[in-house]
Coordinates of C-alpha atoms and ligand atoms in Angstrom, one line a residue:
X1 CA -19.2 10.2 -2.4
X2 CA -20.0 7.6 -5.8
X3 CA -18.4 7.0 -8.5
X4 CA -21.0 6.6 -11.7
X5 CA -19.6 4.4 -14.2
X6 CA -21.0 3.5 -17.5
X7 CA -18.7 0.2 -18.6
X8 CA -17.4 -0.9 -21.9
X9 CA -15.9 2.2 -23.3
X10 CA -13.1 1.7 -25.3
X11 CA -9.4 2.2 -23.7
X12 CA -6.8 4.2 -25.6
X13 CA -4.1 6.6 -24.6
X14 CA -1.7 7.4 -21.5
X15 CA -2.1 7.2 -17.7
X16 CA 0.9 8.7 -15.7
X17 CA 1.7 6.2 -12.1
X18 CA 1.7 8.1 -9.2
X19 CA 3.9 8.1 -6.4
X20 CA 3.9 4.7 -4.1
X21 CA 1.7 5.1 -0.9
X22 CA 3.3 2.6 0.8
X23 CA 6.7 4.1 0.5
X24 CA 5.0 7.2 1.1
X25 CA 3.5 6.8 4.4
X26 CA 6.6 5.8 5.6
X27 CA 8.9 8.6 5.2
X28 CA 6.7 11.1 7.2
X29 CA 7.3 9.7 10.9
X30 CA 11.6 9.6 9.5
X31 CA 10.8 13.6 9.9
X32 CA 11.3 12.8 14.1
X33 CA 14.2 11.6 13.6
X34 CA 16.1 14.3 12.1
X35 CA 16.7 17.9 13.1
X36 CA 16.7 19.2 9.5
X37 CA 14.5 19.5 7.0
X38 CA 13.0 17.0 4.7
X39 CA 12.4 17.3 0.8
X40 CA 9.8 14.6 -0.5
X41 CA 9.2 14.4 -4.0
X42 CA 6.1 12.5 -6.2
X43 CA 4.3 12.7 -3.2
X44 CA 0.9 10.8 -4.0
X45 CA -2.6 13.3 -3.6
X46 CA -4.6 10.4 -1.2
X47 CA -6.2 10.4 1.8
X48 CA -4.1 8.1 3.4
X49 CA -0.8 10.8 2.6
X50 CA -3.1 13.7 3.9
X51 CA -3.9 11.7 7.3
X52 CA -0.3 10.9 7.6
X53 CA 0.9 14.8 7.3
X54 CA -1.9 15.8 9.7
X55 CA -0.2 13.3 12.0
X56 CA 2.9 15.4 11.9
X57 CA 1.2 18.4 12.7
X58 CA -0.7 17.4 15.4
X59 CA 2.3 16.5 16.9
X60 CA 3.9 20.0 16.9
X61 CA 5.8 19.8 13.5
X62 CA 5.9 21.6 10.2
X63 CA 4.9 20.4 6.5
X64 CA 5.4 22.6 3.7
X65 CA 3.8 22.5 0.2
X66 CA 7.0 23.8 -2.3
X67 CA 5.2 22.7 -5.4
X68 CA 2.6 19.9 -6.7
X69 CA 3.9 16.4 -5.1
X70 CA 6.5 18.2 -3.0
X71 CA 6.1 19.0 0.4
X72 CA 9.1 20.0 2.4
X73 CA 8.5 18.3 5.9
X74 CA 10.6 19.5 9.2
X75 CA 10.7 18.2 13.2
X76 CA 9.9 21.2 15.1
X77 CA 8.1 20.6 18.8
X78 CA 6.9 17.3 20.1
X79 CA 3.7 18.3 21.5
X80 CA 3.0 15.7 24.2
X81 CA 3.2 11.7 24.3
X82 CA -0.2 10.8 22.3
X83 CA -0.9 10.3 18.7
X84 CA -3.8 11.6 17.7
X85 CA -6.6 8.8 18.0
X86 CA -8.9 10.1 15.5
X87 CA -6.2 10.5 12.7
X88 CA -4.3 6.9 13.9
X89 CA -7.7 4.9 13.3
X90 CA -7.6 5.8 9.7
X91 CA -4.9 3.9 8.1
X92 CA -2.4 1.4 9.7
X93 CA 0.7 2.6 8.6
X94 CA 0.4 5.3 11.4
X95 CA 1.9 2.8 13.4
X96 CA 5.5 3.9 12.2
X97 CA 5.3 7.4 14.3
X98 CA 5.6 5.1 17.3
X99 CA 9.2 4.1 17.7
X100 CA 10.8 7.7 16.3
X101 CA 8.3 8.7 19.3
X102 CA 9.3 6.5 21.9
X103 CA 12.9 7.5 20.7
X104 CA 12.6 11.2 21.4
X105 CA 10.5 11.0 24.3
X106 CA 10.8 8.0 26.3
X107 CA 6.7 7.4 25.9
X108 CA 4.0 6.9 23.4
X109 CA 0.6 6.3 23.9
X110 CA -1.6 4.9 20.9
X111 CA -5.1 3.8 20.1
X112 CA -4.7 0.1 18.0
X113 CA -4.3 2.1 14.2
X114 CA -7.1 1.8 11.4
X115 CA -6.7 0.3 7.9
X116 CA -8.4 -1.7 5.5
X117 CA -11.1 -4.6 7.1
X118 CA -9.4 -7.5 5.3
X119 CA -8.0 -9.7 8.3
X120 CA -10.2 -11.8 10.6
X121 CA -10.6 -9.5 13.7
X122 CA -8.3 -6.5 13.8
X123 CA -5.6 -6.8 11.9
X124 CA -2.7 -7.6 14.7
X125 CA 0.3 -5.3 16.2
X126 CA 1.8 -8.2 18.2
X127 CA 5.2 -8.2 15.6
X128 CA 5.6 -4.5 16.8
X129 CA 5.1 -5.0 20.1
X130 CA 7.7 -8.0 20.6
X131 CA 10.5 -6.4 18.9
X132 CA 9.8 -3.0 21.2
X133 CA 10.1 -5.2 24.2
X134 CA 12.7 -7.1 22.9
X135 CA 14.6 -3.7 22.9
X136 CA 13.7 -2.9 26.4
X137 CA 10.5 -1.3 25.9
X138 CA 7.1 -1.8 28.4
X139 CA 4.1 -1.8 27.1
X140 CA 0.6 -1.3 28.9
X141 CA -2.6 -2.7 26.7
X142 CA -6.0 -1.2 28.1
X143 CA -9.1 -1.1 25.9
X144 CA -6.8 -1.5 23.0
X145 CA -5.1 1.5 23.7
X146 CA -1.0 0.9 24.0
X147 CA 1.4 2.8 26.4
X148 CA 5.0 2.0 25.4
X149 CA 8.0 3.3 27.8
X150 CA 11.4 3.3 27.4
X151 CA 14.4 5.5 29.1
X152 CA 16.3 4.2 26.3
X153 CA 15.9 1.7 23.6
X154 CA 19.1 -1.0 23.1
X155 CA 19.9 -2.7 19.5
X156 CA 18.6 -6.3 20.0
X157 CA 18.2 -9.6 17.7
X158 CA 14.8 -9.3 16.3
X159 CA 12.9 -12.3 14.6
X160 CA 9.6 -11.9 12.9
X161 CA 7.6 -14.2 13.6
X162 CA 5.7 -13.3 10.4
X163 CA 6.9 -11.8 7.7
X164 CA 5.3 -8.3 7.4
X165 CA 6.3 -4.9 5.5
X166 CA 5.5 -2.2 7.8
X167 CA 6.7 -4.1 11.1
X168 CA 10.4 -4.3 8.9
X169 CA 10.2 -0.8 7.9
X170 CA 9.0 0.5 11.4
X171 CA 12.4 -1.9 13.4
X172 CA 14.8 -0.4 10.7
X173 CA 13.6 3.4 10.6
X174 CA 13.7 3.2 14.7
X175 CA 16.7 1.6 15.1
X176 CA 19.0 3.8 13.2
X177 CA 19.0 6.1 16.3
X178 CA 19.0 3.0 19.1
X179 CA 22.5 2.3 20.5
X180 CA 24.2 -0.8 19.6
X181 CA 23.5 -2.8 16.6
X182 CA 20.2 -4.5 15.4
X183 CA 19.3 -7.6 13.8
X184 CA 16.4 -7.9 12.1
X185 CA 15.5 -11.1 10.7
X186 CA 12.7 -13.1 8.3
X187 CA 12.3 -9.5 6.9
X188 CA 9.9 -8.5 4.4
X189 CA 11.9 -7.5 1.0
X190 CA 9.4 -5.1 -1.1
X191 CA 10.9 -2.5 -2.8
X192 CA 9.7 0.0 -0.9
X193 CA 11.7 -1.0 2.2
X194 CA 14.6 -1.0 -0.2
X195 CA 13.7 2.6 -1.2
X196 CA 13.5 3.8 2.5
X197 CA 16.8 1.8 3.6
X198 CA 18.7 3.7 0.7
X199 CA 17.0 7.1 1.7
X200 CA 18.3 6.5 5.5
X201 CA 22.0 5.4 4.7
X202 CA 21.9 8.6 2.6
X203 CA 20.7 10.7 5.8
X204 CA 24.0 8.7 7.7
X205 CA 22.4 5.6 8.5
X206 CA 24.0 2.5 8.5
X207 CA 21.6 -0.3 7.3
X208 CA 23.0 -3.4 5.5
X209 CA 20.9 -6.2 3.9
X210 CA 17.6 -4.4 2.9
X211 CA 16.0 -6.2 0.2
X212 CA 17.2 -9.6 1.9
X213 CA 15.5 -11.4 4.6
X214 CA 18.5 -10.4 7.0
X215 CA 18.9 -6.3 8.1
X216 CA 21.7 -5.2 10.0
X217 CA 21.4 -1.7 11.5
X218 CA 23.8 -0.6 13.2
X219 CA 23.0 2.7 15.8
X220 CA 24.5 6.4 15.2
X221 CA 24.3 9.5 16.9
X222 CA 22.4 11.6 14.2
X223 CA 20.6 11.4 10.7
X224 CA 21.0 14.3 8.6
X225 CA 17.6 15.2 6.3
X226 CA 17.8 15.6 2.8
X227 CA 15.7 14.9 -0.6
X228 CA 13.7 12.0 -1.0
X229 CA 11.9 10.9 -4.0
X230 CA 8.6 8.3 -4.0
X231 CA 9.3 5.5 -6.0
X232 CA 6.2 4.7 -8.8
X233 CA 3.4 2.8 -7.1
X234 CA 3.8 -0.7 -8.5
X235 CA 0.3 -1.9 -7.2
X236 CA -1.3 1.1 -9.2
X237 CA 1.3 0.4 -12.4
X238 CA -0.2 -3.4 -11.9
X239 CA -4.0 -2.4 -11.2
X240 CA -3.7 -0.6 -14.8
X241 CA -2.2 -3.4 -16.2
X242 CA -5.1 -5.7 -15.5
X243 CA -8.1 -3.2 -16.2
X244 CA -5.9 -2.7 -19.6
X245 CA -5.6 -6.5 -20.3
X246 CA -9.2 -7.0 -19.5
X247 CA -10.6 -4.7 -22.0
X248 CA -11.4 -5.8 -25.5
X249 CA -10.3 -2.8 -27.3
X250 CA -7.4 -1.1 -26.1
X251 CA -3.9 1.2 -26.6
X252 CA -3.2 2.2 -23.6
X253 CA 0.4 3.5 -22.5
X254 CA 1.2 3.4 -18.7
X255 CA 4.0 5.5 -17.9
X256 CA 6.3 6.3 -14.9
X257 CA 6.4 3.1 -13.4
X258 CA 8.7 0.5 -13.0
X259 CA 8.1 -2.7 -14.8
X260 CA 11.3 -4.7 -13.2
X261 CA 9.0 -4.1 -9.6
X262 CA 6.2 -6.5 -11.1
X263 CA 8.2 -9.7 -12.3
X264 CA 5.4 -11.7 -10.9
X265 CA 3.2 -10.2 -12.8
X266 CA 4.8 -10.7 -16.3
X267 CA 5.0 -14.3 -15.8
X268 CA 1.5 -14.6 -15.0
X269 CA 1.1 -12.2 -18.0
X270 CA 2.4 -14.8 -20.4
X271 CA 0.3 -17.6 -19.8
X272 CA -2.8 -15.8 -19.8
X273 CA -2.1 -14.7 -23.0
X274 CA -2.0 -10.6 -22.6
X275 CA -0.3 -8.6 -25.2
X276 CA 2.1 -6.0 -23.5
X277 CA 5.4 -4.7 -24.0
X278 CA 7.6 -3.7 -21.2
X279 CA 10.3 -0.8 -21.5
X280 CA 12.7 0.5 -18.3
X281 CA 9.7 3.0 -17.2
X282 CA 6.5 1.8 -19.2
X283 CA 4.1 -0.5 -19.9
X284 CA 2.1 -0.4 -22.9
X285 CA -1.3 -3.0 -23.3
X286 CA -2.2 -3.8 -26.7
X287 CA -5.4 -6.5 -27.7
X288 CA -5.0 -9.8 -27.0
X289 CA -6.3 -12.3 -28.5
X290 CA -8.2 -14.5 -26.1
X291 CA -7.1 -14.6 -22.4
X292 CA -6.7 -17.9 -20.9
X293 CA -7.3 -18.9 -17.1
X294 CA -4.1 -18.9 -14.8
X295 CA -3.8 -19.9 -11.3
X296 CA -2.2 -17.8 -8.4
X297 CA -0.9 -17.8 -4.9
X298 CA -0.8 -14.2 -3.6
X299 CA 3.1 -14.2 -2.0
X300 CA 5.2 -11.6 0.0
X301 CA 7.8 -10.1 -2.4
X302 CA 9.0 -10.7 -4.7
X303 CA 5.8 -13.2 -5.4
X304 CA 2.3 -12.1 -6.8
X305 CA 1.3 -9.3 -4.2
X306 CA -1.8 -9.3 -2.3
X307 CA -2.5 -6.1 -3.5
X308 CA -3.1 -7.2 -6.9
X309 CA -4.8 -10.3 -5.9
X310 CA -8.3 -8.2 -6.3
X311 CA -7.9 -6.8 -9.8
X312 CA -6.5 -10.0 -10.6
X313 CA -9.5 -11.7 -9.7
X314 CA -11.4 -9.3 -11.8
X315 CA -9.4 -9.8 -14.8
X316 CA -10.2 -13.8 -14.4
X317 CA -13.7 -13.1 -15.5
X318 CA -13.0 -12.5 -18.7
X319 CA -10.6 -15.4 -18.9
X320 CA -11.1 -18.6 -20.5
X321 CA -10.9 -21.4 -18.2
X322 CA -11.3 -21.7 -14.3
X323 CA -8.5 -20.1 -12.2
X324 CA -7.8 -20.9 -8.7
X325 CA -7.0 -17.8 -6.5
X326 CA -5.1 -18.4 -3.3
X327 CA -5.3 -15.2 -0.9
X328 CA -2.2 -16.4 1.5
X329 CA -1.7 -13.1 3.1
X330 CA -5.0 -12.0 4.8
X331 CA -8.4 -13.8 5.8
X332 CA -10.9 -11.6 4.5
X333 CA -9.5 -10.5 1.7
X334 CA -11.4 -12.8 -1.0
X335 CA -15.3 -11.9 0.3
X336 CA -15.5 -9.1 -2.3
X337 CA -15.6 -12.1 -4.9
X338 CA -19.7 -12.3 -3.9
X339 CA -19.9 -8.9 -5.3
X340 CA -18.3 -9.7 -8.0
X341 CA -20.9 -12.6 -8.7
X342 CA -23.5 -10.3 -7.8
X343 CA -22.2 -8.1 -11.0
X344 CA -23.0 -11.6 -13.0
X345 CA -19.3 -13.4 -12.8
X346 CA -19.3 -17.2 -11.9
X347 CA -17.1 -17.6 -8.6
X348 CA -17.1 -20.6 -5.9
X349 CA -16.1 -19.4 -2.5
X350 CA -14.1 -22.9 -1.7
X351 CA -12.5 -21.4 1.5
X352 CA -11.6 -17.8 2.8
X353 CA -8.7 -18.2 1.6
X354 CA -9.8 -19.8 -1.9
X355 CA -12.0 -19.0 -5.0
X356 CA -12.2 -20.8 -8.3
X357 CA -13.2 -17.9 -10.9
X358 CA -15.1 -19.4 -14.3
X359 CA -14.9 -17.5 -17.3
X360 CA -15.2 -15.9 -19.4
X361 CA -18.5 -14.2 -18.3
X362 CA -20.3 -11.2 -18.7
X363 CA -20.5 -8.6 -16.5
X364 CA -23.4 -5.9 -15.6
X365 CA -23.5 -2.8 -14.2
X366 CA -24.7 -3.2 -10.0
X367 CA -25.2 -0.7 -7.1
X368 CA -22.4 -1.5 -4.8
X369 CA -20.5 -0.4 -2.0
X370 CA -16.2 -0.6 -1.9
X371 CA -15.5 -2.8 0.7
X372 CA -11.7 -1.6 1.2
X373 CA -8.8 0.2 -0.8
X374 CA -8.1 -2.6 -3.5
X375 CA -11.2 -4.6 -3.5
X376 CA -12.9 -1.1 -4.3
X377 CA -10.6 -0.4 -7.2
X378 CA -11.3 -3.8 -8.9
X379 CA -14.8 -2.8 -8.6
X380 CA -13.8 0.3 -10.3
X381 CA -12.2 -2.1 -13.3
X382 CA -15.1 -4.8 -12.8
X383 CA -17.6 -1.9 -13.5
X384 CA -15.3 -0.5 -16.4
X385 CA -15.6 -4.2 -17.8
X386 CA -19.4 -4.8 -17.1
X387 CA -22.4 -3.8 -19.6
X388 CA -24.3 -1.1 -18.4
X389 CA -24.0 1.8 -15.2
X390 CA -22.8 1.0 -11.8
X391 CA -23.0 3.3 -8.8
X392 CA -20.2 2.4 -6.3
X393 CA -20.2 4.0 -3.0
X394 CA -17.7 4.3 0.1
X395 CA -15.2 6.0 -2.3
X396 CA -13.3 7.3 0.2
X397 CA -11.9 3.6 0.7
X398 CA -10.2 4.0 -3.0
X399 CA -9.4 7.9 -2.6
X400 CA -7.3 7.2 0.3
X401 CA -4.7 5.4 -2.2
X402 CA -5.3 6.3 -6.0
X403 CA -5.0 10.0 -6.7
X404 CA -7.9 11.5 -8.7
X405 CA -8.7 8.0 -9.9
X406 CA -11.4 9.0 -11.9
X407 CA -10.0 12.2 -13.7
X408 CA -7.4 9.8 -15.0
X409 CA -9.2 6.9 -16.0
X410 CA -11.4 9.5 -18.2
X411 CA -8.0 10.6 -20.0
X412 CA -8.3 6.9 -21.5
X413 CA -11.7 7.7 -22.3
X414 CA -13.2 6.0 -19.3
X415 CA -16.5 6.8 -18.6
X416 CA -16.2 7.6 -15.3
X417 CA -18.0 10.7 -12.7
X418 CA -17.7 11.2 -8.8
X419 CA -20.9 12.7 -7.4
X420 CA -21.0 14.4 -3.9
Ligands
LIG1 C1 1.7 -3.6 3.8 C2 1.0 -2.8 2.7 C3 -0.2 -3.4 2.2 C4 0.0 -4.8 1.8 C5 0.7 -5.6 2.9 C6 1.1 -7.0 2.4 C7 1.6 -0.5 3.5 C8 1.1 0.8 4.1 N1 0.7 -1.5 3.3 O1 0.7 -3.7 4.9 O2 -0.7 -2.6 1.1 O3 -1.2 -5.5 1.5 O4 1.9 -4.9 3.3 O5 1.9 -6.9 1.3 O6 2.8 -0.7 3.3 N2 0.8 -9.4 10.8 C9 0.8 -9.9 12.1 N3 1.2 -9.2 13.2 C10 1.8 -7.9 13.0 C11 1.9 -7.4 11.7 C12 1.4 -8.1 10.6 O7 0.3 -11.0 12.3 O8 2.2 -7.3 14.0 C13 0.3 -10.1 9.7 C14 -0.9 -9.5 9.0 O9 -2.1 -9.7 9.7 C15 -0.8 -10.1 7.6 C16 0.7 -10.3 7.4 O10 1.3 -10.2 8.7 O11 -1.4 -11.4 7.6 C17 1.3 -9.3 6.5 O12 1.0 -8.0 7.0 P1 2.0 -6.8 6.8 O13 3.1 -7.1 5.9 O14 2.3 -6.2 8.2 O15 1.1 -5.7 6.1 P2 1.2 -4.2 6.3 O16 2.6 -3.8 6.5 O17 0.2 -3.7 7.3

């Protein structure tokens, strides 16, 4: 499937945020952990959140459509100790099935899980594997294919080594069931984990400290289900922001988010010069007058997210002014830049890690093919920007986390089609 996108159409109206995939993805695998059923609300339409229920499913249990974004979701049989290869190569977060499945059966085999291209190699378990050992797991690596075994998991100190989001949420969602107490430290702190933490203490977990480098779990007996609701995707609230910001003329009112997720952002915001106004659940773009160049260093949160790095990039070539990007998180991430100067934008490639974006330049419509998830939807906004039509292809990469992308980018008057 293509998007066909005819840029430079003037931007003016509403777009609703939809639920967070990240936060998402990770409340499916809780499902194992508790005997009773599971209410999740603002549950996003993407592939990535359609892979993740089939996951359940495969393994024996139930999920439930009550309405549009909510899907009741139920443990019911664990059918046998493997997750299902072809589903687990399609996005990474699949990983966090493996420790409620180690939990309940003492075994869990695995193929290494799929995801976005953006690290050099395949992007690395080793976090997930260290803390599993550290809490008396073995683990068997053939083919890269994992076998983990436990009789029984024991509450352990845990140090990341590196500070990553899903190993934090996997250790914390795990542990709530593993005997003793657990300490996790150098944690991640987005406000997803926050979200899930709150969601767990709520089922009768007891977490302490989420949101701070330092979580305390400590183990008990049960967890209890209950009603969860996704919190607004703040890399999509962000990604709307930009392709706002970029356009010359522009109303556009985002709503359901939440601004106070996306301090980073603001600040940035400032000195590039964008005209925006912030409420508790909104953020409305209005023209600015000229956008100036601004340098950033993509951070883990509470700094400027990775996720944003690619849009932001984007939004740099109509800047004026040379910006310096700096791509701390992942290797690969900052290679979608050449198709960016293929589209007519001047960008030096200093290091993998580094580009200098000159601007402002115009851009023109291209052929292209999305790389990943968020370098395909700044090609979406570079395209929106750019004179002419461009055809981008792989769109499966964007579908699997922005719902029906297209239908509301037209709402703004986008001119934007998907062809089979
Ligand atoms: C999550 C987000 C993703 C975001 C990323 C960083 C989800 C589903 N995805 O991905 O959108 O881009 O956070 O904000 O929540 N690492 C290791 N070993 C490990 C695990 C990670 O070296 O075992 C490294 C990674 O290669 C990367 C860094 O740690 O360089 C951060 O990755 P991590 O936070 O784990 O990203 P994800 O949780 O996969």
């Amino acid at each position: 499937m293509k998007f066909i996108i005819q840029g430079k159409k003037p931007l003016k109206g509403e777009i609703k945020v939809s639920g967070s995939k990240n936060a998402a993805l990770k409340i499916f695998p809780v499902a194992l952990l508790t005997r009773e059923p599971i209410r999740v609300s603002n549950v996003p339409e993407i592939e990535d959140v359609l892979r993740a229920q089939e996951i359940l499913i495969a393994l024996g249990h139930e999920v439930k459509k009550i309405k549009n974004g909510v899907l009741e979701i139920r443990f019911r049989n664990q059918k046998g100790f493997d997750l299902p290869a072809d589903l687990v190569n399609k996005f990474r977060a699949s990983i966090m099935f493996v420790g409620p499945m180690l939990i309940n059966l003492g075994k869990v085999s695995f193929p290494h899980p799929g995801g976005c291209v953006i690290g050099a190699g395949i992007r690395p378990i080793d976090l997930f594997l260290d803390a599993f050992k550290k809490m008396g797991a073995k683990v068997k690596i053939k083919d890269n294919h994992y076998e983990l075994t436990a009789k029984k998991l024991k509450g352990a100190n845990i140090f990341f080594s590196k500070i990553s989001v899903t190993a934090t949420e996997s250790l914390m969602t795990t542990t709530c069931l593993v005997q003793g107490e657990t300490i996790l430290k150098n944690c991640a702190m987005e406000p997803e984990i926050v979200s899930l933490a709150e969601y767990l203490n709520g089922c009768g977990a007891k977490i302490s400290g989420a949101g701070t480098p330092t979580i305390k779990i400590k183990g008990v007996k049960r967890l209890r289900g209950g009603k969860y609701k996704i919190i607004p995707d703040r890399i999509e609230a962000g990604t709307f922001a930009m392709l706002a910001a970029g356009s010359a003329n522009v109303e556009v009112l985002i709503k359901n988010c939440d601004p106070a997720h996306l301090e980073a952002l603001w600040q940035i915001f400032d000195k590039v010069g964008v005209n925006y106004v912030l409420s508790k659940d909104s953020i409305r773009i209005l023209p600015s007058k000229k956008l100036l160049s601004c340098d950033i260093t993509t951070h883990e949160y509470p700094g400027f997210a990775t996720d944003l790095q690619s849009p932001y990039t984007v939004l740099m070539t109509q800047a004026h002014g040379s910006s310096l990007i700096h791509e701390t998180i992942y290797d690969r991430r900052l290679l979608f830049a050449d198709i960016l100067t293929q589209m007519g934008a001047n960008i030096i490639l200093a290091d993998p890690h580094r580009v200098v974006v000159n601007g402002p330049t115009k851009l023109y419509g291209r052929k292209l093919v999305s790389p990943d998830l968020r370098a395909g939807v700044a090609l979406v906004m570079a395209a929106l920007l750019a004179h002419g039509r461009t055809e981008i292809d792989n769109i499966y990469q964007i579908d699997r986390g922005y719902e029906k992308l297209d239908e509301r980018l037209r709402g703004l008057g986008a001119d934007i089609k998907r062809l089979a």
